[in-house]
Short mmCIF file of C-alpha atoms in Angstrom, two decimals:
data_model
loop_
_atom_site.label_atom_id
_atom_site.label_comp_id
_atom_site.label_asym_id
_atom_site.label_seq_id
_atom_site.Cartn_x
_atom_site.Cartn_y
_atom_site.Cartn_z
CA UNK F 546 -29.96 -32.30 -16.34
CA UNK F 547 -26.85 -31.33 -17.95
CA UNK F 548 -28.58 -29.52 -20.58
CA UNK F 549 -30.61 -27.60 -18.08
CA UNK F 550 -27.39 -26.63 -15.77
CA UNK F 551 -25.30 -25.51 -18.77
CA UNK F 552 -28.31 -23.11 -20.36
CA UNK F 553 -28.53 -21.50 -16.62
CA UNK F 554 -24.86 -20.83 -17.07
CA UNK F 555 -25.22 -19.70 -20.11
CA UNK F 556 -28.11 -17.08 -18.97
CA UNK F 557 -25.84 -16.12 -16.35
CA UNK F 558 -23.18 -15.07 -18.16
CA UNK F 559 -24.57 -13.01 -20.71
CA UNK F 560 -26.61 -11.21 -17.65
CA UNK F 561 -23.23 -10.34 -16.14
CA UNK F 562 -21.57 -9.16 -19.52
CA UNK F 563 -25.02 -6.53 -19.86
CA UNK F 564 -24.30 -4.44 -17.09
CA UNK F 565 -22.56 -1.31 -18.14
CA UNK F 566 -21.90 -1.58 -21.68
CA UNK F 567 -19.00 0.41 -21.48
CA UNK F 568 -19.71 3.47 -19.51
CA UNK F 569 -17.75 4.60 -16.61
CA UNK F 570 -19.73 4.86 -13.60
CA UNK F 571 -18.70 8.08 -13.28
CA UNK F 572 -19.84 11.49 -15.75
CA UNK F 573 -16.67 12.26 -17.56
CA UNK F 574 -18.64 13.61 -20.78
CA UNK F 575 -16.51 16.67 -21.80
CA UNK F 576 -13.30 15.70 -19.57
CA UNK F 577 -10.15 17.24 -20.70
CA UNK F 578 -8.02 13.90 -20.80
CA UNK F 579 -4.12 14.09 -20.07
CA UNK F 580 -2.16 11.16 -21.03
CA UNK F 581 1.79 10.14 -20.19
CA UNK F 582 4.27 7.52 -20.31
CA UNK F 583 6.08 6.40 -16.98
CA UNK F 584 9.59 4.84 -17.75
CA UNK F 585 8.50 1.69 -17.15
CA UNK F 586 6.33 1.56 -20.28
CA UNK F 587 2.95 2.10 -18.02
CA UNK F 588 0.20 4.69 -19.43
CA UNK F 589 -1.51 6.54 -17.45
CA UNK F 590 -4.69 8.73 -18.55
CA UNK F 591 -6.32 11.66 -16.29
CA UNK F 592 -9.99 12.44 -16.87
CA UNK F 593 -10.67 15.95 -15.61
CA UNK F 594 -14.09 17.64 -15.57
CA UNK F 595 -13.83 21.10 -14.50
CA UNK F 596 -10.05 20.87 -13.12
CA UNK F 597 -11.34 18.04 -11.17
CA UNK F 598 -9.64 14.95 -11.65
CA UNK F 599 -12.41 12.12 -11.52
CA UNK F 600 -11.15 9.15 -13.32
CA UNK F 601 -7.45 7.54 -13.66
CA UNK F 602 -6.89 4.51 -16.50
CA UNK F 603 -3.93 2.61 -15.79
CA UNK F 604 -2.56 0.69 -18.56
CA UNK F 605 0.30 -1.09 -17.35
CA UNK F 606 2.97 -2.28 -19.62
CA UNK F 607 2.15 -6.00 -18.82
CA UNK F 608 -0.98 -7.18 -18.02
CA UNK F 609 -4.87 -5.67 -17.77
CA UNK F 610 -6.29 -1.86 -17.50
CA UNK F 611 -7.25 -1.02 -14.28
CA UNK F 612 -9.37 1.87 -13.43
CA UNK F 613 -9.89 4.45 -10.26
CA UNK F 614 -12.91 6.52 -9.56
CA UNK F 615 -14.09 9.50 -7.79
CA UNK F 616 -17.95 8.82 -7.61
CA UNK F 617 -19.28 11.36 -5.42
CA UNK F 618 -17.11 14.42 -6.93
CA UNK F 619 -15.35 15.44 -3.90
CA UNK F 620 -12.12 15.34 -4.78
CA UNK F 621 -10.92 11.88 -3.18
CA UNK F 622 -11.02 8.77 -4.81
CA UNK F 623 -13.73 6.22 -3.23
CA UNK F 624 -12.46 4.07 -0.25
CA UNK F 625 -13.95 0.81 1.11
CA UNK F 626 -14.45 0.68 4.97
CA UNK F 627 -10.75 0.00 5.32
CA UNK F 628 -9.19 3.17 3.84
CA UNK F 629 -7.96 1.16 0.89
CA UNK F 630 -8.73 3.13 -1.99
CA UNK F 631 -10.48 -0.17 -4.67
CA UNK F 632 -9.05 -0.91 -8.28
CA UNK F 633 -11.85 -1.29 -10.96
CA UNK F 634 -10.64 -4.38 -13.90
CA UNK F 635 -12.95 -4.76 -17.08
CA UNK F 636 -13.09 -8.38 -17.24
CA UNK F 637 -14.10 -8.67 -20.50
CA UNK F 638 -16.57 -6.68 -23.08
CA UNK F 639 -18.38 -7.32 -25.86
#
């Protein structure tokens, strides 16, 4: 039983680590990429296709990547119900 449970888990996990491989789930082939420093040692990168900013990586000094997306194009990054505009983590990656 504890065999079957653990190769389940197993299969589960690498199923959630396939998804993606990498790619932004936005098109940013070709984006003109600006990149700065903030005093407090966090980097922050602009991906901008056609003047259009679509993608923000924030690497802060201390602690993970996080990422914000503008899906759709329209100039706004994408909000939940609640207004709140969602942070994107890679977990992990192979």
């Amino acid at each position: 039983m504890k065999t079957l449970m653990l190769a389940s888990l197993l299969l589960l996990a690498g199923c959630a680590s396939m998804g993606g491989a990498g790619a932004p789930p936005v098109d940013v082939k070709g984006a003109d990429v600006s990149k700065r420093t903030m005093d407090n040692g966090d980097t922050i990168e602009e991906y901008r296709v056609s003047g259009q900013l679509r993608m923000v990586k924030v690497t802060p000094a201390r602690g993970a990547p996080f990422y914000m997306y503008d899906k759709n194009g329209d100039g706004r990054f994408d909000n939940d119900k609640d207004g709140v505009s969602p942070v994107y983590w890679k977990l992990y990656s192979w």
